[in-house]
mmCIF file of N, CA and C in Angstrom:
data_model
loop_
_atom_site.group_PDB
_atom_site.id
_atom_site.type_symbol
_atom_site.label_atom_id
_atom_site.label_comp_id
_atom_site.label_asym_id
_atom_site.label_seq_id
_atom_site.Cartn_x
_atom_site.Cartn_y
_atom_site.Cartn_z
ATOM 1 N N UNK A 85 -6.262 45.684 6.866
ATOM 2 C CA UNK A 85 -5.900 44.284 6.763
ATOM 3 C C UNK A 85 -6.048 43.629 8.129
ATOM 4 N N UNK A 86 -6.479 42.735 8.218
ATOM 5 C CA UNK A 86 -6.867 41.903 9.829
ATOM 6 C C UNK A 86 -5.838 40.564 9.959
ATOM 7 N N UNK A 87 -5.654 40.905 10.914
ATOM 8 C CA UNK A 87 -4.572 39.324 10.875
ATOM 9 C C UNK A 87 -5.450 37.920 11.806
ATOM 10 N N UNK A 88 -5.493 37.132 10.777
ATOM 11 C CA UNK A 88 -5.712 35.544 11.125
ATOM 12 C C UNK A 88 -4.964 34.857 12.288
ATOM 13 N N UNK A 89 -6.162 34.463 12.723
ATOM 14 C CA UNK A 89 -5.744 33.885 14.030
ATOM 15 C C UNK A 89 -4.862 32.440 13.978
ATOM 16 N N UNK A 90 -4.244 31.857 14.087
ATOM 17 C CA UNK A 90 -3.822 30.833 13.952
ATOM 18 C C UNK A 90 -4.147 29.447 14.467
ATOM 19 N N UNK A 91 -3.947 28.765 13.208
ATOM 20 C CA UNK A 91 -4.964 27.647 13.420
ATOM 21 C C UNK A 91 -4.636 27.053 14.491
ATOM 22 N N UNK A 92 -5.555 26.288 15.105
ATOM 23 C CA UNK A 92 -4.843 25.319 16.679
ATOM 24 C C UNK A 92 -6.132 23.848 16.440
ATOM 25 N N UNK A 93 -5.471 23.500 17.270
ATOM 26 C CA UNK A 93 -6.187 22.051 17.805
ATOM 27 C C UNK A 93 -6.142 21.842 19.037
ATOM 28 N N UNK A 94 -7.235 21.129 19.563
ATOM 29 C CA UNK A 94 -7.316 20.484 21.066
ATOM 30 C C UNK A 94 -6.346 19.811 21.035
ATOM 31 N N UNK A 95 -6.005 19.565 22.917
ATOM 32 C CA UNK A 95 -4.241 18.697 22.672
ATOM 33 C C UNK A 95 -4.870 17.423 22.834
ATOM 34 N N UNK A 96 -6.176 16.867 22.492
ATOM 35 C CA UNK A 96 -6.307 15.312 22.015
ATOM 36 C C UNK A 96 -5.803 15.041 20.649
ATOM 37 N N UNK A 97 -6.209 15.980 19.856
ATOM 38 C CA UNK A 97 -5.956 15.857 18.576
ATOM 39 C C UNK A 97 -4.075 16.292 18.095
ATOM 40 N N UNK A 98 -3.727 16.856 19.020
ATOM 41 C CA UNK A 98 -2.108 17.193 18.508
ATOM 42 C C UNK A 98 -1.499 16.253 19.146
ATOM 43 N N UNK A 99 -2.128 15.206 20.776
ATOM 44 C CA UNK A 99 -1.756 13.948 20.779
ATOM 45 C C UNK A 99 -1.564 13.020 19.857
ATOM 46 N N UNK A 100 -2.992 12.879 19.399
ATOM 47 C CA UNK A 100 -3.006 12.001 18.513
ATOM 48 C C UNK A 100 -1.695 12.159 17.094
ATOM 49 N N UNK A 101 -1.893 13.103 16.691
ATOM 50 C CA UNK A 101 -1.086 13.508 15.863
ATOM 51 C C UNK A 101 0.780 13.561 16.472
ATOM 52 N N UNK A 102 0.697 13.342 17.337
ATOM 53 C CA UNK A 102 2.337 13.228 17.503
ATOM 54 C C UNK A 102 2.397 11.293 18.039
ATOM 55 N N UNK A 103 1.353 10.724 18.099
ATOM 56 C CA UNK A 103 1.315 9.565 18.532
ATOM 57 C C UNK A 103 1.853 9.212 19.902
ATOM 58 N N UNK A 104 1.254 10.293 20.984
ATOM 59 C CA UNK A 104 1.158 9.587 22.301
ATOM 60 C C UNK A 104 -0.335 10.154 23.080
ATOM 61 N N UNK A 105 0.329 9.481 24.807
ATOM 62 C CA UNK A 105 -0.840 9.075 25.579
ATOM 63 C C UNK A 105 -1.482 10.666 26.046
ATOM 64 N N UNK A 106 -2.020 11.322 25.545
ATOM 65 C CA UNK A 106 -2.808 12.490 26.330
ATOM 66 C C UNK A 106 -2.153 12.533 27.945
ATOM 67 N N UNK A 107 -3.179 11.721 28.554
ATOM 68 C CA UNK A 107 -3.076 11.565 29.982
ATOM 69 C C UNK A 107 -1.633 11.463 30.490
ATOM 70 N N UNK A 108 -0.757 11.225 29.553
ATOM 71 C CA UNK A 108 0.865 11.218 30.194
ATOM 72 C C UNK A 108 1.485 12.208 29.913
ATOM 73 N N UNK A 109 1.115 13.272 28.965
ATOM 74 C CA UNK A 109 1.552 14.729 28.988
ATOM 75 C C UNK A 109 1.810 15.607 29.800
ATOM 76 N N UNK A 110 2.651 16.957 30.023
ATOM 77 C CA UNK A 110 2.662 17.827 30.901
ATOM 78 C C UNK A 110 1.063 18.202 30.950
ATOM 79 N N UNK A 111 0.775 18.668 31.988
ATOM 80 C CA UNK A 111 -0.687 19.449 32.091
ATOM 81 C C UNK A 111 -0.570 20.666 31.369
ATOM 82 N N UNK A 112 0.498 21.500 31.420
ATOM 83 C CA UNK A 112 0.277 22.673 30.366
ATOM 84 C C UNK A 112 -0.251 22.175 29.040
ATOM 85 N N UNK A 113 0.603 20.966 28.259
ATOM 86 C CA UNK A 113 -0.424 20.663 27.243
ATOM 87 C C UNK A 113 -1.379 20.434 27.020
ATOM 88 N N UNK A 114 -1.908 19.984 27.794
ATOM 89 C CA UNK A 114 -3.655 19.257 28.277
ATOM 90 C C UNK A 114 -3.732 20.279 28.390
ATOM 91 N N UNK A 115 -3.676 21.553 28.895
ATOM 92 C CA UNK A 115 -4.299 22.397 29.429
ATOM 93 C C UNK A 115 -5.100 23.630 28.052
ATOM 94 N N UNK A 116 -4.177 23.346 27.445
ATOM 95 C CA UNK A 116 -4.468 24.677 25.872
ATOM 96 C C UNK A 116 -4.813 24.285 24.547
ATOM 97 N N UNK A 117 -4.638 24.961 23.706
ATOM 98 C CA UNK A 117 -4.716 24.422 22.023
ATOM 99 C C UNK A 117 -3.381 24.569 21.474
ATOM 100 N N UNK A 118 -2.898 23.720 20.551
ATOM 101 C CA UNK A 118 -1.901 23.686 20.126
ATOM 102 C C UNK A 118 -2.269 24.512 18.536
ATOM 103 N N UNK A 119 -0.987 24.942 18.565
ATOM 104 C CA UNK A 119 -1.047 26.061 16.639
ATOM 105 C C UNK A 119 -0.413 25.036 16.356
ATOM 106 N N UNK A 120 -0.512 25.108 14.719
ATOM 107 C CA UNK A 120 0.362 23.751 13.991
ATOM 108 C C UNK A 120 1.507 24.490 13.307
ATOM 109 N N UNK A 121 2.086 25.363 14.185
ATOM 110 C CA UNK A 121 3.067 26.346 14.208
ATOM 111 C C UNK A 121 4.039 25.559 15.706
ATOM 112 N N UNK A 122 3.110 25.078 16.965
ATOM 113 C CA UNK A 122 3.840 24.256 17.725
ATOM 114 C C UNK A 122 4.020 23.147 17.660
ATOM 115 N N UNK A 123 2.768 22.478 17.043
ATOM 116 C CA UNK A 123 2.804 21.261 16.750
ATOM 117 C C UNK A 123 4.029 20.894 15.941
ATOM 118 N N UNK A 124 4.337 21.528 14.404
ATOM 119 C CA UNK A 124 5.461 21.511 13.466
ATOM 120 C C UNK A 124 6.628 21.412 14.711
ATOM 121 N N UNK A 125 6.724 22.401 15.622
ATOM 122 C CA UNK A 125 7.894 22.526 16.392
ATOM 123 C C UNK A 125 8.199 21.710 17.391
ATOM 124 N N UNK A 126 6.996 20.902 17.732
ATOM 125 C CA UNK A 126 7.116 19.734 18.633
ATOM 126 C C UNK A 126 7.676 18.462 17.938
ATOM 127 N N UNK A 127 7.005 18.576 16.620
ATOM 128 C CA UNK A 127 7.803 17.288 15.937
ATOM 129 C C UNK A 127 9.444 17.209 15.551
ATOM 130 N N UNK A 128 9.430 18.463 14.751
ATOM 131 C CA UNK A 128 10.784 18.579 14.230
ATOM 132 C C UNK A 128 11.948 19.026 15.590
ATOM 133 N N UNK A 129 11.335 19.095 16.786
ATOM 134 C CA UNK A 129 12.223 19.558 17.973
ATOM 135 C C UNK A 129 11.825 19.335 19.598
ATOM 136 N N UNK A 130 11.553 17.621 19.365
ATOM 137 C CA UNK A 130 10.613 17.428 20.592
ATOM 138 C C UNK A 130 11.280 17.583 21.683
ATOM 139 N N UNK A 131 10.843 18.232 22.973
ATOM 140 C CA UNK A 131 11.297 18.510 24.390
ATOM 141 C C UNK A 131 11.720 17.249 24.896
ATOM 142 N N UNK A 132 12.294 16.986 25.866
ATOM 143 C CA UNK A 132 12.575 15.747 26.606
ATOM 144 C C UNK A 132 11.206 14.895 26.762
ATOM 145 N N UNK A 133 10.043 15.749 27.339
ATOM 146 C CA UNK A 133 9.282 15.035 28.068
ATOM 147 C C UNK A 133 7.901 14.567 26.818
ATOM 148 N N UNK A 134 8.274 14.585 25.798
ATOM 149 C CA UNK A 134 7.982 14.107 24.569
ATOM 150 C C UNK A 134 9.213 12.836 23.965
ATOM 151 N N UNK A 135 9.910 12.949 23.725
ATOM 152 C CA UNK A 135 11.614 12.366 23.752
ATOM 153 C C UNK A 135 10.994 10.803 24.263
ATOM 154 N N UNK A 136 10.428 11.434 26.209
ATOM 155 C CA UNK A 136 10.860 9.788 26.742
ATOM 156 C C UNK A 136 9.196 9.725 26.580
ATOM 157 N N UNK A 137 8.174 10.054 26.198
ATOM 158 C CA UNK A 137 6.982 9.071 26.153
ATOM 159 C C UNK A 137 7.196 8.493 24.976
ATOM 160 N N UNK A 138 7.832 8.941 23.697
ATOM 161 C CA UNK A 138 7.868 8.317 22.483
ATOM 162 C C UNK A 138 8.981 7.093 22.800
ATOM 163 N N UNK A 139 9.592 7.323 23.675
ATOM 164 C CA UNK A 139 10.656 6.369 23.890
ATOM 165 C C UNK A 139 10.120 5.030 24.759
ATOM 166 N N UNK A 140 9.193 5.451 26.251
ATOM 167 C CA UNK A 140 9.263 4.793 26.986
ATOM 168 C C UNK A 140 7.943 4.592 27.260
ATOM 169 N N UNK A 141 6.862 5.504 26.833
ATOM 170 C CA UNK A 141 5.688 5.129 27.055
ATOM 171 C C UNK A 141 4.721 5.723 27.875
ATOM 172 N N UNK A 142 4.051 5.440 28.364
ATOM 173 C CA UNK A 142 2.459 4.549 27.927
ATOM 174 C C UNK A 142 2.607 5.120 26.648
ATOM 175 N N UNK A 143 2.197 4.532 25.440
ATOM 176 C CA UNK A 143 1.655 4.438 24.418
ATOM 177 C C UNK A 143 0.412 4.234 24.062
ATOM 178 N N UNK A 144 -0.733 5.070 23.612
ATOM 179 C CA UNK A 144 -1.962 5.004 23.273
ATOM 180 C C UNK A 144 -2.297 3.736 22.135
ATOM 181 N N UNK A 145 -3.219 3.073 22.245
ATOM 182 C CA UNK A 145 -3.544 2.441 21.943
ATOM 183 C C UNK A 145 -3.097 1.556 20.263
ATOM 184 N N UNK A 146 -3.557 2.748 19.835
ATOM 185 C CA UNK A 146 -3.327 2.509 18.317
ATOM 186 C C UNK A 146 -1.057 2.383 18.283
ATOM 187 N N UNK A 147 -0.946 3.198 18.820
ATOM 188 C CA UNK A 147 0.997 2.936 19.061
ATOM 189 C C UNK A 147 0.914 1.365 19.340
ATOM 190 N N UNK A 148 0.280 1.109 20.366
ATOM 191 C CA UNK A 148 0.143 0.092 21.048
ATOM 192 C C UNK A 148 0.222 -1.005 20.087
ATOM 193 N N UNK A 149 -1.020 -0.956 19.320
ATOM 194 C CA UNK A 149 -1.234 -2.339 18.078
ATOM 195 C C UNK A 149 -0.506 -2.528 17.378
ATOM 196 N N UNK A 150 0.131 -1.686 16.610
ATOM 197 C CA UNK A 150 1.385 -1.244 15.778
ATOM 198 C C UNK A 150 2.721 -2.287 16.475
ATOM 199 N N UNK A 151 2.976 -1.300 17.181
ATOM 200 C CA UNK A 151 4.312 -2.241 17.745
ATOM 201 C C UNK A 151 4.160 -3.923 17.912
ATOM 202 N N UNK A 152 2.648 -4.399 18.128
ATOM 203 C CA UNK A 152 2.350 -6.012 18.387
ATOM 204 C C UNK A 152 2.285 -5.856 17.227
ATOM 205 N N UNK A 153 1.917 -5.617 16.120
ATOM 206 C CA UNK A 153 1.775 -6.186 14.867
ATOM 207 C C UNK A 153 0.133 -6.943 15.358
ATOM 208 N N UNK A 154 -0.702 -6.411 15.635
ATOM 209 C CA UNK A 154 -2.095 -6.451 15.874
ATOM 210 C C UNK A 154 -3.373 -5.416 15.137
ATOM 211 N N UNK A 155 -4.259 -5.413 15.537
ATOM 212 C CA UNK A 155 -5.958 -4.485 15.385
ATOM 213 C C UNK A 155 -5.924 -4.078 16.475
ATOM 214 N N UNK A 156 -6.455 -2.409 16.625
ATOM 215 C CA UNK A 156 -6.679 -2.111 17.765
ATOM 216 C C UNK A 156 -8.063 -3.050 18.098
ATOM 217 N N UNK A 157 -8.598 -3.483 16.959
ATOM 218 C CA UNK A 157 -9.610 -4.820 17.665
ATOM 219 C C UNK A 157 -9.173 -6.050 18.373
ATOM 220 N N UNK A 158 -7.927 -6.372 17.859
ATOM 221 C CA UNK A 158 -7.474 -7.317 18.268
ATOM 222 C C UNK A 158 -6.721 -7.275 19.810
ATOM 223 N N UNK A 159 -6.296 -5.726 20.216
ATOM 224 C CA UNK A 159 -6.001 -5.763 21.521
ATOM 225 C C UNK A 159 -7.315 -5.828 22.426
ATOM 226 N N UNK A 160 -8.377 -5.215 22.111
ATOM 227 C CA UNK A 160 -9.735 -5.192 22.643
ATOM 228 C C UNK A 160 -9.287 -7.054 23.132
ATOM 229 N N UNK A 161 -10.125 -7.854 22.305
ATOM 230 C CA UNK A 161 -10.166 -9.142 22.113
ATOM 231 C C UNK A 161 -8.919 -10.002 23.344
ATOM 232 N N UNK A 162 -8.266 -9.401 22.969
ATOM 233 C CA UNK A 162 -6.832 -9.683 24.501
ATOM 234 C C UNK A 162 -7.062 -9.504 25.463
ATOM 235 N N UNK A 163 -7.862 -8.193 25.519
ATOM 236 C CA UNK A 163 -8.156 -7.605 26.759
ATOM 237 C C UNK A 163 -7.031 -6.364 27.293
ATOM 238 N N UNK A 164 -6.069 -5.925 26.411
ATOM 239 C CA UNK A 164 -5.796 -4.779 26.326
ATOM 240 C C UNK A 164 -6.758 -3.544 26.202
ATOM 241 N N UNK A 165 -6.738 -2.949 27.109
ATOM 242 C CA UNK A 165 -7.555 -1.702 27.032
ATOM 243 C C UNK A 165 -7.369 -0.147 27.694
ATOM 244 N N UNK A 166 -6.138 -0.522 28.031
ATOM 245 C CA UNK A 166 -5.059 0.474 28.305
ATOM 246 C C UNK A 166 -4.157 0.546 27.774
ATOM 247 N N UNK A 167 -3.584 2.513 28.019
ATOM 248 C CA UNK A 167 -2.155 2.198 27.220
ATOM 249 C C UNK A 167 -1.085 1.441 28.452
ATOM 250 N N UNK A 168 -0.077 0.789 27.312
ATOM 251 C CA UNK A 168 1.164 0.039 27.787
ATOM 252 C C UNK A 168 2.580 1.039 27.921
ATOM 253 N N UNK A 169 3.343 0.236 28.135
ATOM 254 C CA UNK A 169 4.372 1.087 27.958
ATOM 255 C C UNK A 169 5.538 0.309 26.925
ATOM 256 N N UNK A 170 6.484 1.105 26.864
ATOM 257 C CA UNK A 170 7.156 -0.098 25.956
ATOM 258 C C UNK A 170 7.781 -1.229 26.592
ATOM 259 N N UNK A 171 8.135 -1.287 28.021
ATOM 260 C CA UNK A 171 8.777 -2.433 28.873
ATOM 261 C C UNK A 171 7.457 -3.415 28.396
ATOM 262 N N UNK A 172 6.475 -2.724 29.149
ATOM 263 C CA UNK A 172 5.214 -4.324 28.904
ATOM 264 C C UNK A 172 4.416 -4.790 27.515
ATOM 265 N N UNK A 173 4.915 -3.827 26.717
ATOM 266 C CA UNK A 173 5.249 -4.080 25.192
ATOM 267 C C UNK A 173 6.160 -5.047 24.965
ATOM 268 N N UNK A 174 6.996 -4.618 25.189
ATOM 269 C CA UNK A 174 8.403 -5.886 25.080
ATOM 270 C C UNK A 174 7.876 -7.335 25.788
ATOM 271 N N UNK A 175 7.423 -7.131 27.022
ATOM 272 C CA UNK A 175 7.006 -8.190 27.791
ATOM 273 C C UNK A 175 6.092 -9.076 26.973
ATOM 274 N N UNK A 176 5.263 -8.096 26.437
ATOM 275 C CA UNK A 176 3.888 -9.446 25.729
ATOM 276 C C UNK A 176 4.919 -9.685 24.641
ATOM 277 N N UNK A 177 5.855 -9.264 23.892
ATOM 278 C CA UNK A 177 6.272 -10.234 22.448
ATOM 279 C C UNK A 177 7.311 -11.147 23.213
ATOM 280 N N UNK A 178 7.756 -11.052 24.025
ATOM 281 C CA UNK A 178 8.824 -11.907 24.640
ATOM 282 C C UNK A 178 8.031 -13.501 25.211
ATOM 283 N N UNK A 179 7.103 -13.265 25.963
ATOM 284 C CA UNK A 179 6.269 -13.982 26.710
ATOM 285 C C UNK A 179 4.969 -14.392 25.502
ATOM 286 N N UNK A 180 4.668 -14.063 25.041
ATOM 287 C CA UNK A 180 3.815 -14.352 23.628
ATOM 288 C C UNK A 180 2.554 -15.194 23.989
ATOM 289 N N UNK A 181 1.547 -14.486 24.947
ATOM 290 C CA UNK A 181 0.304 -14.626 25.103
ATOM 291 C C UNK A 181 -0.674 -15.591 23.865
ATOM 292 N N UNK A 182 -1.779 -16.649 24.248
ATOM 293 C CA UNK A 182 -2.207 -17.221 23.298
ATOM 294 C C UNK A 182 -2.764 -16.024 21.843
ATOM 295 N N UNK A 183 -3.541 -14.935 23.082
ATOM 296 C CA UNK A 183 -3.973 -14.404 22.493
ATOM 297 C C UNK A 183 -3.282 -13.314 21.566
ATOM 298 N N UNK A 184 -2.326 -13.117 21.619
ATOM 299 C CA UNK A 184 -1.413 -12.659 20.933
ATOM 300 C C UNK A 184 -0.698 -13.173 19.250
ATOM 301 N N UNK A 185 -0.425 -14.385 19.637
ATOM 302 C CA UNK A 185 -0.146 -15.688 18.503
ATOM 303 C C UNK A 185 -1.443 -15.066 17.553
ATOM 304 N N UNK A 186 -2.644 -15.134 18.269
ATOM 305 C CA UNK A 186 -3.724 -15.521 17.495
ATOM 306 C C UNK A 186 -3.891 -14.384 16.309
ATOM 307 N N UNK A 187 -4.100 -13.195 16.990
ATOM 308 C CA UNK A 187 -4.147 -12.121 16.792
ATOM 309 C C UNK A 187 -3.291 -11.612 15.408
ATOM 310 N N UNK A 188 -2.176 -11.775 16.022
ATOM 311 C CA UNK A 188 -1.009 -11.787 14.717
ATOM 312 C C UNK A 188 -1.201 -12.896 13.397
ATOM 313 N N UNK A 189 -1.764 -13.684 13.843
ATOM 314 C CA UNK A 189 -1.720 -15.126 12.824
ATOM 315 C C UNK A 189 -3.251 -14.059 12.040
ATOM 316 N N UNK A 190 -4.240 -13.694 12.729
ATOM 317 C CA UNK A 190 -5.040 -13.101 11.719
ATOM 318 C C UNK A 190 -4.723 -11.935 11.205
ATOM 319 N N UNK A 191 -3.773 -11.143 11.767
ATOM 320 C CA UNK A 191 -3.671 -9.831 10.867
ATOM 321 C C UNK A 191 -2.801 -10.328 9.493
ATOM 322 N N UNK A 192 -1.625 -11.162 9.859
ATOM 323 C CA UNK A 192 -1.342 -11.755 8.825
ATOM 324 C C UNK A 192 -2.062 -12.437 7.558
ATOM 325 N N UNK A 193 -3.208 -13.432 7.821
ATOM 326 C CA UNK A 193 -4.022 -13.622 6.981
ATOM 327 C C UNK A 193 -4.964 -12.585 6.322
ATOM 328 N N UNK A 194 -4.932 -11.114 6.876
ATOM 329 C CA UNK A 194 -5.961 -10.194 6.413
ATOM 330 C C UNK A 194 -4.551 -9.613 5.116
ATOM 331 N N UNK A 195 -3.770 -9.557 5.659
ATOM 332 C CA UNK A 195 -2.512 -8.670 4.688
ATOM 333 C C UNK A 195 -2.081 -9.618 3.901
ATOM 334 N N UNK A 196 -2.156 -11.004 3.362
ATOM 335 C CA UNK A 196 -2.120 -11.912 2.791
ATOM 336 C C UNK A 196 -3.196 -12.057 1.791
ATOM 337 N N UNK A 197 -4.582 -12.051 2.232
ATOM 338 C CA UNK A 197 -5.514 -11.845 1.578
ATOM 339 C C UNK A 197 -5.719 -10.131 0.446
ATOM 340 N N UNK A 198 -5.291 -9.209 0.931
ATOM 341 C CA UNK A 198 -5.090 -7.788 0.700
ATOM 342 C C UNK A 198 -4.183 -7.886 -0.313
ATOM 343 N N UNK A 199 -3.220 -8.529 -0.195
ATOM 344 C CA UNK A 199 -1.944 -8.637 -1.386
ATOM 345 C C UNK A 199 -2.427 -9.223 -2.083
ATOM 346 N N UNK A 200 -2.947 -10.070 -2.146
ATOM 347 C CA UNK A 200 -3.794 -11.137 -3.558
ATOM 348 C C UNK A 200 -5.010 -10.532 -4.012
ATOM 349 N N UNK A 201 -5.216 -9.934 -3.848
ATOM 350 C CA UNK A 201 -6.748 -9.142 -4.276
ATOM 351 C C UNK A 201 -6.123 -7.883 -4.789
ATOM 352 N N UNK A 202 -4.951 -7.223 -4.923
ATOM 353 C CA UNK A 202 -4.302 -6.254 -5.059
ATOM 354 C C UNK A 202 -3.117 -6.916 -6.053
ATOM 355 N N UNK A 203 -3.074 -7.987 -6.210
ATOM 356 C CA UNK A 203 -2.017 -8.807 -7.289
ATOM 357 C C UNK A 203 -2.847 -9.017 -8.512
ATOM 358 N N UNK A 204 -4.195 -9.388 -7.828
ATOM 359 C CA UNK A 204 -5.591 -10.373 -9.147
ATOM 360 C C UNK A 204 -5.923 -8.722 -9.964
ATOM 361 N N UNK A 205 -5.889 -7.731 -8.876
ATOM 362 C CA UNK A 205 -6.633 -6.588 -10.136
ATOM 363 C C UNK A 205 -5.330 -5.822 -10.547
ATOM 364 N N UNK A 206 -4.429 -5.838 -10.342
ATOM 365 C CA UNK A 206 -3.481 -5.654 -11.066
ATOM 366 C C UNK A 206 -2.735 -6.039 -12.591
ATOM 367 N N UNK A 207 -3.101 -7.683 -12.117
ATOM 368 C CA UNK A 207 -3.102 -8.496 -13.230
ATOM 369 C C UNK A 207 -4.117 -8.527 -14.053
ATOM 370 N N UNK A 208 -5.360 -8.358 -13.544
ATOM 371 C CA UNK A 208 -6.807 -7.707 -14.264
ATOM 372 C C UNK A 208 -5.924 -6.428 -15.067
ATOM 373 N N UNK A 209 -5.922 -5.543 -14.424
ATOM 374 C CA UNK A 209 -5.410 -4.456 -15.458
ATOM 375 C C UNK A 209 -4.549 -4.619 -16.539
ATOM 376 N N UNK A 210 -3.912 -5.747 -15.744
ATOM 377 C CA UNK A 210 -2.788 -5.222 -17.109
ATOM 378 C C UNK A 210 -3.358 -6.149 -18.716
ATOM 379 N N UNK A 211 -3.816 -7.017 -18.322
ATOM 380 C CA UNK A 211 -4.553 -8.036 -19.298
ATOM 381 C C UNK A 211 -5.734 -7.069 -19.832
ATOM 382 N N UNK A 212 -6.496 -6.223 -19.502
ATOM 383 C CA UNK A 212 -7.409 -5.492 -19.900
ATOM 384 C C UNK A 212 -6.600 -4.372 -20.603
ATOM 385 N N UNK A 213 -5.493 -4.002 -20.165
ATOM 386 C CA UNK A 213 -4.744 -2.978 -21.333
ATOM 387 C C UNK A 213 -4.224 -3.619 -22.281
ATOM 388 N N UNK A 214 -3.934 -4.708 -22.152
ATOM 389 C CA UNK A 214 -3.136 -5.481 -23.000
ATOM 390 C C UNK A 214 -4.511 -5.929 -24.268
ATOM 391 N N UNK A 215 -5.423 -6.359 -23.854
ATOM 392 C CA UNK A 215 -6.794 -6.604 -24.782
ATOM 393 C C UNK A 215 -7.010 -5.516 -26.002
ATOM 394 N N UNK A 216 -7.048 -4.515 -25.062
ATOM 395 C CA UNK A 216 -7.489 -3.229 -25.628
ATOM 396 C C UNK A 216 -6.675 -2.733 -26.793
ATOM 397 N N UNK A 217 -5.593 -3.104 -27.053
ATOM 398 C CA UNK A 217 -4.690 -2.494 -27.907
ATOM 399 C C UNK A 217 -5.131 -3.226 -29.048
ATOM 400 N N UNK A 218 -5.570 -4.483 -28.924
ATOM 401 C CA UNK A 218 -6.165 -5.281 -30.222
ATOM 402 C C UNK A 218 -6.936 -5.082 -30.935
ATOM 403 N N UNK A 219 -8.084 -4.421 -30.197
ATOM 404 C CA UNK A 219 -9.249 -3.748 -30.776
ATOM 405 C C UNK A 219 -9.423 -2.246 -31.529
ATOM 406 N N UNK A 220 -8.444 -1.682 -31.828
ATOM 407 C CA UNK A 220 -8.117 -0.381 -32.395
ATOM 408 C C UNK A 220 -7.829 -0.332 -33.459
#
């Protein structure tokens, strides 16, 4: 019987997957592959120095958009192109950049549009089940 090696990932990808900045990690993490035997154990039992990037930051990009209620296109477009942290997170919703307003005013119209196109075939469906029972 041979025993299986255990699965791992590059620590971009177990970054990504715990939702922070690579580059603000200990270097031991950068440094190896993560098993999703540590990964599981990083989530359900994160160390301090996981603790305060989820807390305090830099935040990678996509964290980044999220918290503005933005597109990671839409930070592009700002001119965000680094990670932030959460102080200068706080700073842009406090201070509320044009480009910011803007940004938000279109993600809103995309999730506005998304709900009505997701209301119309809904209501499509149900009128098409409702048809169907007539014809039997």
């Amino acid at each position: 019987m041979t025993s299986r090696k255990p699965q791992s990932m590059k620590p971009a990808t177990a970054a990504k997957k715990l939702g922070i900045y690579l580059p603000a990690t200990p270097p031991e993490f950068q440094a190896g592959e993560v098993t999703r035997e540590q990964l599981d154990e990083l989530q359900s039992n994160p160390p301090e120095w996981l603790a305060e990037l989820r807390r305090n930051g830099p935040h990678p990009r996509p964290v980044v958009a999220q918290k503005l209620n933005v597109t990671i296109s839409g930070l592009a477009r700002g001119g965000v192109s680094e990670a932030l942290t959460t102080q200068e997170i706080s700073d842009l919703l406090q201070n509320r950049p044009q480009w910011l307003v803007d940004e938000r005013a279109n993600m809103a119209a995309v999730r506005d549009e998304q709900k009505r196109i997701r209301d119309a075939a809904a209501e499509k469906a149900t009128k098409t089940k409702g048809q169907s029972r007539h014809f039997h």
